[in-house]
Amino acid sequence: MTVSALQKARYAYSPKLPPALAEGAVIEIEEGAATTSVADQEAVAKLFPENYGKPKLTFTPSPREQLNAPINVGVILSGGQAPGGHNVIAGIFDGIKSLHPQSRLFGFLGGPSGVTDNEYMELTKEIIDEYRNTGGFDMIASGRTKLETTEQFEQARANCAALGITTLVVIGGDDSNTNACLLAEYYARTNAGINVIGCPKTIDGDLKNEYIEASFGFDTACRVYSELIGNIQRDANSARKYWHFIKLMGRSASHITLECALQTHPNISLIGEEVLEKKQTLDEIVEEIASIVAKRSETEGDFGVAIIPEGLIEFIPEVRTLIAELNDILANESAAFASMKGRSEQLAFINHRLSKEASYTFSSLPVAIQTQLMLDRDPHGNVQVSLIETEKLLAELVGLKLSEWKAEGKYNGRFSAQAHFFGYEGRCAAPSNYDANYCYSLGYTAAALAGSGKTGYMASVTNTYKPTSEWECGGVPITMMMNIERRHGEDKPVIQKALVKLDGEPFLELCRNREKWATTTDYQYPGPIQYFGPTEVCDQITKTLELERTRG
Ligand code: FBP
């Protein structure tokens, strides 16, 4: 295999570990007080009698101590790719080897289905070394199969037992970690002899709380998008003839858009959570954008950049109601819907079942968007917002609004729009130093939890806004993060998504600046991720983490 010069250099990078792990195997654990879930305590406790209330765990630096016998661990990558996944696996590998040199790591292939279908490979040093500090999930590949039925749990148990696996590590987002917790509960209840540990992954940044400071991949993905936004801003400011509408990944929460806004200072940054809070209609959003376009046309020129979170559409109250109704219809009448022939039959089927208000909203949307809203949900019941072209919808509606204003003599500019979607471009980038260190530490922490026989925990590494010499690590009970939500037409326990807090420092920082960024041209150009060089360039943390932890 030939590798690029950068990749070769990155192989040589040694990720840093928190002091509690740097000494080698960690067995010293400090247990905190009993914990409760973030909401719906009674219902969550009832569903997780084995795991609910477990204490939070903190590792303390301790002398090297090895296990008496090796352990076998299985690992699954679940959901969308996020930079740093390979380092989590490398961390697990090195961690279990430090616990006992004969310990073995098995990677289940293609996501959670690997463990039920018994598709796996043993991860040896040679394989691991080939992927250290690289982006992507291609070492074992990922998938979105949902592990939820007893039959799947039993298949997974049998396949793990055959390999002598006593801990399964699930690297995933909120939905995958919810299922990891269900699996942990089932295995504890049935004395299966298999523990389950989660790791917080998602570029979306919405799996975080007091103890999970960030989901891995968010840092790198935002840096890639910010580089691209900066490049487009330079182009916009050079050509001065286009308005660029850029949709950014982030299925529900708008953390990515907010972080990129803070890194690049675009003229318009829409935040879904604010739209919901202000109950803004689609028309109001369009009017707000059009007003900025018109104002800039008179002062700066007919150019600008607007960034839009892909989840925006779900935050617009009337569209949110529509999507909730669509979700229930598509979940409860999937067979009948599938039997409809052609788009017009499908539209009639849906319209007939929607409430009057939802039907009105649905009918007012362009047909392309209607069709995109009817597409299959993912296995967790989510609308696949990356397939909905909100950037084109907004560009089109803003164009129409400006034409109206022109006819009324209120606007005299020239509006020409370009639409972009940045998502997949950032998910497999080589992890930044932050993600390389964080992911390796998460994997090593998961190994330590496995070595201590813990289950139902998520690996946690905190203080990451400080130098690695001050990082702390341990485990957080997954039930602590749960509440009850409606999914696929049913109430289910799920990890609560961390949405953008409107009273949080990152959003307040945007508010303090957005008038200036809208009316002037104050673009920032962060440039590409730097892996080598001065620490203030290479070891930056996200603005979000910095503002949340140092000013929050
Ligand atoms: P995860 O939550 O699984 O990490 O995935 C996040 C994400 O990248 C979203 O930002 C995006 O909407 C979605 O995955 C795209 O999914 P897919 O890879 O299936 O197209």
XYZ file of C-alpha atoms and ligand atoms in Angstrom:
572
model
C 0.000 0.000 0.000
C 1.344 3.469 -0.828
C 0.619 6.252 1.615
C 0.832 10.013 1.311
C 3.711 11.953 2.824
C 1.338 13.446 5.406
C -0.030 10.054 6.394
C 3.497 8.715 6.830
C 4.310 11.633 9.080
C 1.081 11.143 11.027
C 1.940 7.480 11.717
C 4.804 8.821 13.760
C 2.551 11.045 15.883
C 2.122 9.670 19.410
C -1.237 10.690 20.796
C -1.064 12.049 24.300
C -2.908 10.436 27.221
C -4.333 11.889 30.445
C -1.988 11.335 33.414
C -4.271 8.657 34.897
C -3.678 6.542 31.805
C -0.155 7.519 30.898
C 1.368 5.286 33.553
C -0.114 2.232 31.859
C -2.954 0.057 33.080
C -5.451 1.845 35.267
C -7.337 -0.007 37.900
C -7.659 2.702 40.579
C -11.202 3.939 40.358
C -12.948 6.497 42.495
C -16.698 5.972 42.651
C -19.023 8.953 42.937
C -22.529 9.084 44.404
C -25.550 7.326 42.890
C -26.777 9.040 39.723
C -30.155 9.767 38.138
C -31.275 10.283 34.544
C -31.595 13.814 33.131
C -35.391 13.503 32.961
C -38.221 10.969 33.288
C -36.355 9.331 36.200
C -39.082 6.887 37.189
C -39.665 5.586 33.681
C -35.934 5.266 32.890
C -35.225 3.535 36.242
C -37.972 1.015 35.533
C -36.533 0.194 32.111
C -32.938 -0.197 33.364
C -33.110 -1.832 36.797
C -29.597 -3.326 36.399
C -27.815 -0.162 35.327
C -29.824 2.759 36.646
C -28.232 4.814 39.417
C -24.680 3.499 39.001
C -21.999 5.924 40.240
C -19.812 8.026 38.014
C -16.248 6.673 37.858
C -12.997 8.641 37.909
C -9.629 7.050 37.244
C -6.765 8.146 39.421
C -3.092 7.849 38.471
C -1.779 4.574 39.832
C 1.297 2.389 39.357
C 1.306 -0.050 36.460
C -0.714 -3.075 37.372
C -1.662 -5.907 35.061
C -4.611 -8.235 34.968
C -4.009 -11.866 35.945
C -5.584 -13.099 32.737
C -5.992 -11.582 29.273
C -9.330 -10.144 28.159
C -10.971 -10.346 24.766
C -12.807 -7.258 23.608
C -15.052 -6.663 20.578
C -15.489 -3.265 18.932
C -18.233 -1.869 16.695
C -18.302 1.410 14.747
C -21.874 2.615 14.532
C -23.500 5.379 12.472
C -21.899 8.155 10.459
C -18.139 8.441 10.085
C -16.292 10.867 12.361
C -12.584 11.744 12.309
C -10.653 9.848 14.962
C -12.503 6.517 14.991
C -9.322 4.633 14.160
C -7.574 6.235 17.112
C -10.322 5.061 19.462
C -9.690 1.523 18.235
C -5.912 1.986 18.542
C -6.460 3.249 22.109
C -8.563 0.187 22.989
C -5.912 -2.068 21.462
C -2.979 -0.484 23.297
C -5.063 -0.241 26.483
C -5.978 -3.913 26.651
C -2.437 -4.937 25.707
C -1.138 -2.849 28.583
C -3.566 -4.656 30.885
C -2.299 -8.012 29.646
C -0.136 -8.615 26.572
C -2.202 -11.623 25.503
C -5.455 -9.651 25.413
C -7.159 -9.675 22.013
C -9.302 -7.199 20.081
C -11.919 -8.223 17.526
C -13.453 -5.694 15.149
C -17.006 -6.417 13.984
C -17.374 -5.440 10.363
C -19.803 -2.974 8.795
C -21.379 -1.676 11.986
C -23.688 -3.351 14.497
C -24.789 -5.963 11.931
C -21.239 -7.376 12.125
C -21.837 -8.709 15.610
C -25.181 -10.309 14.788
C -23.983 -11.755 11.461
C -20.647 -12.833 12.934
C -18.611 -10.799 10.461
C -15.398 -9.904 12.234
C -11.631 -9.785 12.086
C -8.998 -9.909 14.756
C -7.200 -6.588 14.952
C -3.488 -7.223 15.164
C -0.671 -4.754 15.761
C 0.100 -4.689 12.021
C -3.476 -3.709 11.170
C -3.726 -1.139 13.948
C -0.397 0.463 13.006
C -1.611 0.987 9.460
C -4.496 3.153 10.704
C -3.025 5.204 13.550
C -3.993 8.904 13.319
C -5.819 8.385 10.032
C -9.333 9.539 9.201
C -12.209 7.317 8.133
C -13.781 4.176 9.517
C -12.431 1.888 6.800
C -10.449 -0.329 9.163
C -13.647 -2.219 10.030
C -16.338 0.023 8.425
C -19.523 1.336 9.990
C -23.258 0.823 9.541
C -26.590 2.029 10.870
C -28.260 -1.272 11.783
C -30.071 -0.851 15.055
C -29.510 -3.525 17.718
C -32.831 -3.704 19.517
C -34.496 -7.095 19.395
C -33.924 -9.986 21.791
C -33.066 -12.140 18.806
C -30.261 -9.718 17.798
C -29.030 -9.531 21.398
C -28.891 -13.336 21.552
C -27.098 -13.635 18.202
C -24.560 -11.065 19.380
C -24.147 -12.912 22.681
C -23.493 -16.237 20.942
C -20.988 -14.682 18.517
C -19.142 -12.839 21.282
C -19.105 -15.936 23.498
C -17.565 -17.998 20.687
C -14.671 -15.511 20.556
C -14.341 -15.310 24.331
C -15.337 -11.629 24.237
C -16.294 -10.300 27.654
C -16.674 -6.608 26.687
C -18.206 -5.078 23.608
C -17.289 -1.443 22.903
C -19.849 0.466 20.841
C -18.468 3.614 19.225
C -21.483 5.679 18.244
C -23.773 8.656 18.652
C -26.760 9.130 20.928
C -28.923 6.471 19.269
C -26.147 3.861 19.120
C -25.187 4.469 22.735
C -28.849 4.192 23.736
C -28.863 0.752 22.137
C -25.535 -0.073 23.792
C -27.239 0.612 27.107
C -30.211 -1.596 26.209
C -27.734 -4.340 25.322
C -25.832 -3.849 28.596
C -29.107 -4.108 30.477
C -30.171 -7.273 28.689
C -26.783 -8.958 29.214
C -26.743 -8.017 32.899
C -30.300 -9.294 33.377
C -29.592 -12.591 31.621
C -26.114 -13.071 33.171
C -24.645 -13.316 29.695
C -21.129 -12.551 30.903
C -20.720 -9.714 28.394
C -20.248 -6.098 29.363
C -21.015 -3.167 27.091
C -19.158 0.162 27.024
C -19.961 3.181 24.818
C -17.758 5.879 23.254
C -19.175 9.311 22.240
C -18.866 9.743 18.488
C -20.552 12.156 16.096
C -19.405 15.143 14.108
C -22.768 16.726 15.028
C -21.493 17.558 18.519
C -24.863 16.814 20.100
C -23.753 13.994 22.375
C -22.357 16.013 25.238
C -23.168 16.945 28.799
C -21.370 17.838 31.985
C -19.121 14.764 31.754
C -18.927 14.247 28.025
C -17.336 17.519 26.913
C -17.447 16.772 23.224
C -18.258 13.997 20.833
C -15.193 13.071 18.848
C -14.912 14.231 15.253
C -16.688 17.546 15.881
C -13.389 19.423 16.140
C -11.916 18.087 12.886
C -15.135 18.254 10.862
C -15.745 21.883 11.886
C -12.174 22.782 10.927
C -12.625 21.270 7.468
C -15.945 23.069 6.908
C -14.514 26.320 8.255
C -11.609 26.083 5.859
C -14.062 25.633 2.970
C -16.355 28.429 4.160
C -13.327 30.721 4.485
C -12.283 29.866 0.927
C -15.773 30.604 -0.364
C -15.873 33.871 1.556
C -12.618 34.899 -0.120
C -14.067 33.999 -3.472
C -17.281 35.887 -2.708
C -15.315 38.942 -1.633
C -13.137 38.706 -4.757
C -15.856 38.211 -7.386
C -18.520 40.256 -5.567
C -21.352 38.779 -7.601
C -22.712 35.787 -5.688
C -24.574 35.025 -2.543
C -23.487 31.585 -1.315
C -25.996 29.494 0.620
C -24.074 26.781 2.447
C -25.843 23.951 4.224
C -23.731 22.243 6.863
C -24.177 18.789 8.325
C -25.609 18.369 11.761
C -28.771 16.346 11.655
C -30.563 17.923 14.599
C -28.534 20.363 16.616
C -26.877 23.407 15.025
C -23.530 23.083 16.858
C -21.543 22.681 13.624
C -23.058 25.811 12.085
C -22.501 27.775 15.286
C -18.863 26.662 15.568
C -18.184 27.420 11.899
C -19.820 30.842 12.333
C -17.483 31.618 15.219
C -14.487 30.464 13.185
C -15.346 32.296 9.948
C -17.789 35.213 10.607
C -20.189 34.729 7.668
C -22.890 37.337 6.992
C -25.755 35.080 8.017
C -25.723 32.081 10.361
C -29.062 30.447 11.023
C -29.390 28.492 14.248
C -32.258 25.989 14.330
C -32.749 26.148 18.080
C -33.282 29.938 17.880
C -35.783 29.539 15.065
C -37.748 27.135 17.248
C -37.544 29.366 20.317
C -38.741 32.409 18.356
C -41.326 30.261 16.552
C -40.138 31.730 13.262
C -42.063 30.750 10.169
C -40.330 29.892 6.912
C -41.528 33.196 5.505
C -40.021 35.138 8.421
C -36.667 33.405 7.928
C -36.726 34.227 4.224
C -37.606 37.841 4.993
C -34.748 38.114 7.484
C -32.222 36.815 4.944
C -33.622 38.993 2.162
C -33.343 42.086 4.363
C -29.642 41.450 4.929
C -29.101 40.842 1.212
C -30.870 44.129 0.438
C -28.944 46.070 3.080
C -25.568 44.716 1.901
C -26.501 45.487 -1.682
C -26.539 49.182 -0.764
C -23.343 49.186 1.293
C -20.950 46.279 0.632
C -22.285 44.914 -2.664
C -24.321 42.051 -4.081
C -22.420 39.271 -2.408
C -22.408 37.384 0.830
C -22.355 34.044 2.596
C -25.132 32.409 4.586
C -24.618 29.200 6.530
C -27.529 26.935 7.320
C -27.675 23.886 9.585
C -29.080 20.856 7.793
C -31.492 20.292 10.679
C -33.011 23.782 10.274
C -36.047 22.462 8.480
C -37.039 20.400 11.537
C -36.862 23.447 13.823
C -39.329 25.592 11.875
C -42.428 25.021 14.037
C -44.910 24.419 11.218
C -42.488 22.041 9.457
C -41.681 20.336 12.770
C -45.372 19.529 13.317
C -45.594 18.306 9.754
C -42.542 16.039 10.181
C -43.886 14.593 13.453
C -47.147 13.692 11.715
C -45.287 12.318 8.696
C -43.106 10.175 10.989
C -46.161 8.619 12.615
C -47.890 8.021 9.283
C -44.786 6.487 7.706
C -44.162 4.326 10.804
C -47.719 3.122 11.272
C -48.750 2.708 7.651
C -45.478 1.881 5.968
C -46.827 -1.057 3.931
C -49.831 0.906 2.634
C -47.565 3.863 1.761
C -45.094 1.592 -0.028
C -47.911 0.203 -2.186
C -48.703 3.688 -3.605
C -47.645 4.033 -7.213
C -45.880 7.226 -8.224
C -45.437 10.561 -6.543
C -48.951 11.909 -6.971
C -50.522 8.824 -5.337
C -48.025 9.102 -2.475
C -48.748 12.816 -2.034
C -52.500 12.174 -1.972
C -52.057 9.329 0.553
C -50.068 11.584 2.865
C -52.232 14.682 2.439
C -55.352 12.702 3.259
C -53.907 11.646 6.630
C -52.325 14.936 7.733
C -54.092 17.408 10.020
C -55.469 20.533 8.316
C -52.515 22.710 9.453
C -49.858 20.149 8.498
C -51.506 19.542 5.151
C -51.439 23.290 4.462
C -47.707 23.485 5.286
C -47.002 20.411 3.177
C -48.859 21.824 0.175
C -47.047 25.158 0.421
C -43.615 23.518 -0.027
C -42.040 22.944 -3.446
C -42.666 19.402 -4.756
C -38.961 18.531 -4.522
C -38.985 19.276 -0.786
C -42.298 17.408 -0.305
C -40.726 14.364 -1.931
C -37.571 14.671 0.175
C -39.681 14.834 3.360
C -41.404 11.558 2.434
C -38.145 9.634 1.973
C -37.401 6.644 4.212
C -36.432 7.394 7.812
C -33.136 5.998 9.073
C -33.323 2.851 11.257
C -33.677 5.082 14.337
C -36.739 6.877 12.930
C -34.939 10.124 11.998
C -35.683 12.141 8.879
C -32.599 12.055 6.646
C -32.133 15.810 6.635
C -28.903 15.600 4.640
C -31.129 14.695 1.671
C -33.384 17.751 2.046
C -32.058 20.657 -0.011
C -32.791 23.463 2.446
C -29.988 25.593 0.971
C -31.667 25.558 -2.444
C -35.114 26.107 -0.928
C -33.930 29.218 0.919
C -31.956 30.582 -2.043
C -35.030 30.169 -4.246
C -37.450 31.741 -1.756
C -35.086 34.658 -1.037
C -34.814 35.255 -4.802
C -38.605 35.368 -5.072
C -38.913 37.733 -2.118
C -36.297 40.094 -3.594
C -38.113 40.089 -6.943
C -41.292 41.140 -5.135
C -39.380 43.924 -3.367
C -37.851 45.002 -6.652
C -41.299 45.267 -8.223
C -42.380 47.375 -5.250
C -39.290 49.574 -5.648
C -37.867 48.506 -2.265
C -34.747 46.815 -3.617
C -32.505 47.601 -6.479
C -29.735 44.999 -6.341
C -28.800 41.954 -8.371
C -29.232 38.615 -6.612
C -27.433 35.549 -7.906
C -27.146 32.523 -5.607
C -24.881 29.482 -5.399
C -25.888 26.539 -3.197
C -23.456 24.204 -1.454
C -23.685 21.348 0.985
C -20.688 20.480 3.147
C -21.053 17.254 5.039
C -19.286 14.189 3.765
C -16.207 16.328 3.004
C -15.440 16.592 6.705
C -16.365 13.243 8.167
C -13.255 11.294 7.211
C -10.535 13.927 7.419
C -7.345 12.998 9.244
C -8.104 13.842 12.881
C -6.775 17.126 14.216
C -4.330 16.844 17.095
C -7.248 17.439 19.467
C -9.275 14.572 18.013
C -6.214 12.313 17.675
C -5.444 12.741 21.394
C -9.061 12.722 22.552
C -9.984 9.602 20.579
C -6.924 7.653 21.655
C -7.691 8.598 25.278
C -11.337 7.555 24.892
C -10.275 4.165 23.534
C -7.728 3.682 26.307
C -10.390 4.653 28.858
C -12.820 2.129 27.346
C -10.107 -0.525 27.689
C -9.639 0.372 31.355
C -13.405 0.123 31.925
C -13.369 -3.255 30.190
C -10.463 -4.387 32.362
C -12.408 -3.404 35.475
C -15.488 -5.363 34.420
C -17.724 -2.295 34.109
C -20.873 -2.243 32.007
C -23.466 0.322 30.931
C -20.843 3.110 31.017
C -19.676 5.601 28.434
C -15.957 6.364 28.348
C -15.403 9.928 29.487
C -12.386 12.210 29.071
C -12.747 15.701 30.516
C -10.800 18.932 31.006
C -9.916 18.696 27.323
C -9.874 22.470 26.995
C -6.679 22.359 29.068
C -3.317 20.781 28.164
C -3.444 16.947 28.076
C -1.404 16.862 31.282
C -4.592 18.070 33.013
C -7.084 15.781 31.276
C -9.183 13.486 33.466
C -10.938 10.263 32.564
C -13.360 7.629 33.767
C -16.872 6.391 33.031
C -20.341 7.927 33.062
C -23.423 5.689 33.430
C -25.292 5.894 30.124
C -28.646 5.929 31.939
C -27.654 9.331 33.373
C -28.058 10.874 29.923
C -31.463 9.396 29.156
C -35.011 10.617 28.877
C -38.154 9.370 27.162
C -38.927 10.520 23.602
C -41.387 9.619 20.888
C -39.798 7.514 18.134
C -41.493 5.550 15.352
C -44.847 6.354 16.955
C -43.802 4.974 20.389
C -42.344 6.361 23.648
C -38.743 5.124 23.973
C -35.805 5.705 26.332
C -33.101 7.630 24.468
C -30.014 9.656 25.292
C -31.101 13.291 25.376
C -29.643 15.235 22.493
C -27.608 18.264 23.478
C -29.057 21.115 21.444
C -27.491 24.574 21.162
C -28.221 26.430 24.406
C -29.559 29.879 23.680
C -28.195 31.148 26.986
C -24.848 29.433 26.409
C -21.665 31.401 25.709
C -21.087 30.135 22.125
C -24.528 31.344 21.000
C -24.236 34.598 22.976
C -20.904 35.240 21.257
C -22.660 34.908 17.896
C -25.406 37.273 19.049
C -22.837 39.855 20.141
C -21.312 39.881 16.658
C -23.906 39.009 14.082
C -25.117 42.499 13.300
C -21.516 43.494 12.518
C -20.841 40.312 10.516
C -24.071 40.827 8.525
C -23.497 44.408 7.529
C -19.716 44.501 7.112
C -17.285 42.077 5.493
C -15.394 40.761 8.482
C -14.575 37.311 7.104
C -12.051 35.053 8.836
C -10.049 32.533 6.841
C -8.948 29.716 9.167
C -7.156 27.756 6.417
C -6.471 24.023 6.485
C -5.927 21.967 9.643
C -2.307 22.126 10.731
C -0.847 18.972 12.217
C 2.717 20.157 12.765
C 3.984 23.522 13.885
C 3.417 26.025 16.681
C 1.063 24.792 19.362
C -1.276 27.822 19.053
C -1.927 26.740 15.462
C -1.885 22.933 15.818
C -3.451 22.330 19.204
C -6.372 24.738 19.036
C -9.657 23.677 20.580
C -13.040 24.570 19.155
C -14.456 27.997 19.982
C -17.489 26.132 21.348
C -15.451 24.162 23.880
C -13.400 27.204 24.810
C -16.450 29.411 25.373
C -18.470 26.712 27.143
C -15.727 25.739 29.534
C -13.891 28.972 30.164
C -16.704 31.530 30.046
C -19.818 29.402 30.640
P -24.083 10.165 13.414
O -25.047 10.875 14.299
O -24.386 8.738 13.224
O -22.670 10.396 13.845
O -24.160 10.795 11.955
C -24.176 12.145 11.777
C -24.339 12.523 10.335
O -23.095 12.829 9.742
C -25.293 13.706 10.216
O -24.616 14.926 10.358
C -25.932 13.477 8.877
O -27.220 14.013 8.811
C -26.004 11.985 8.775
O -24.945 11.496 9.562
C -25.880 11.483 7.374
O -26.101 10.116 7.363
P -25.592 9.133 6.239
O -24.140 8.923 6.459
O -26.354 7.884 6.488
O -25.862 9.773 4.919
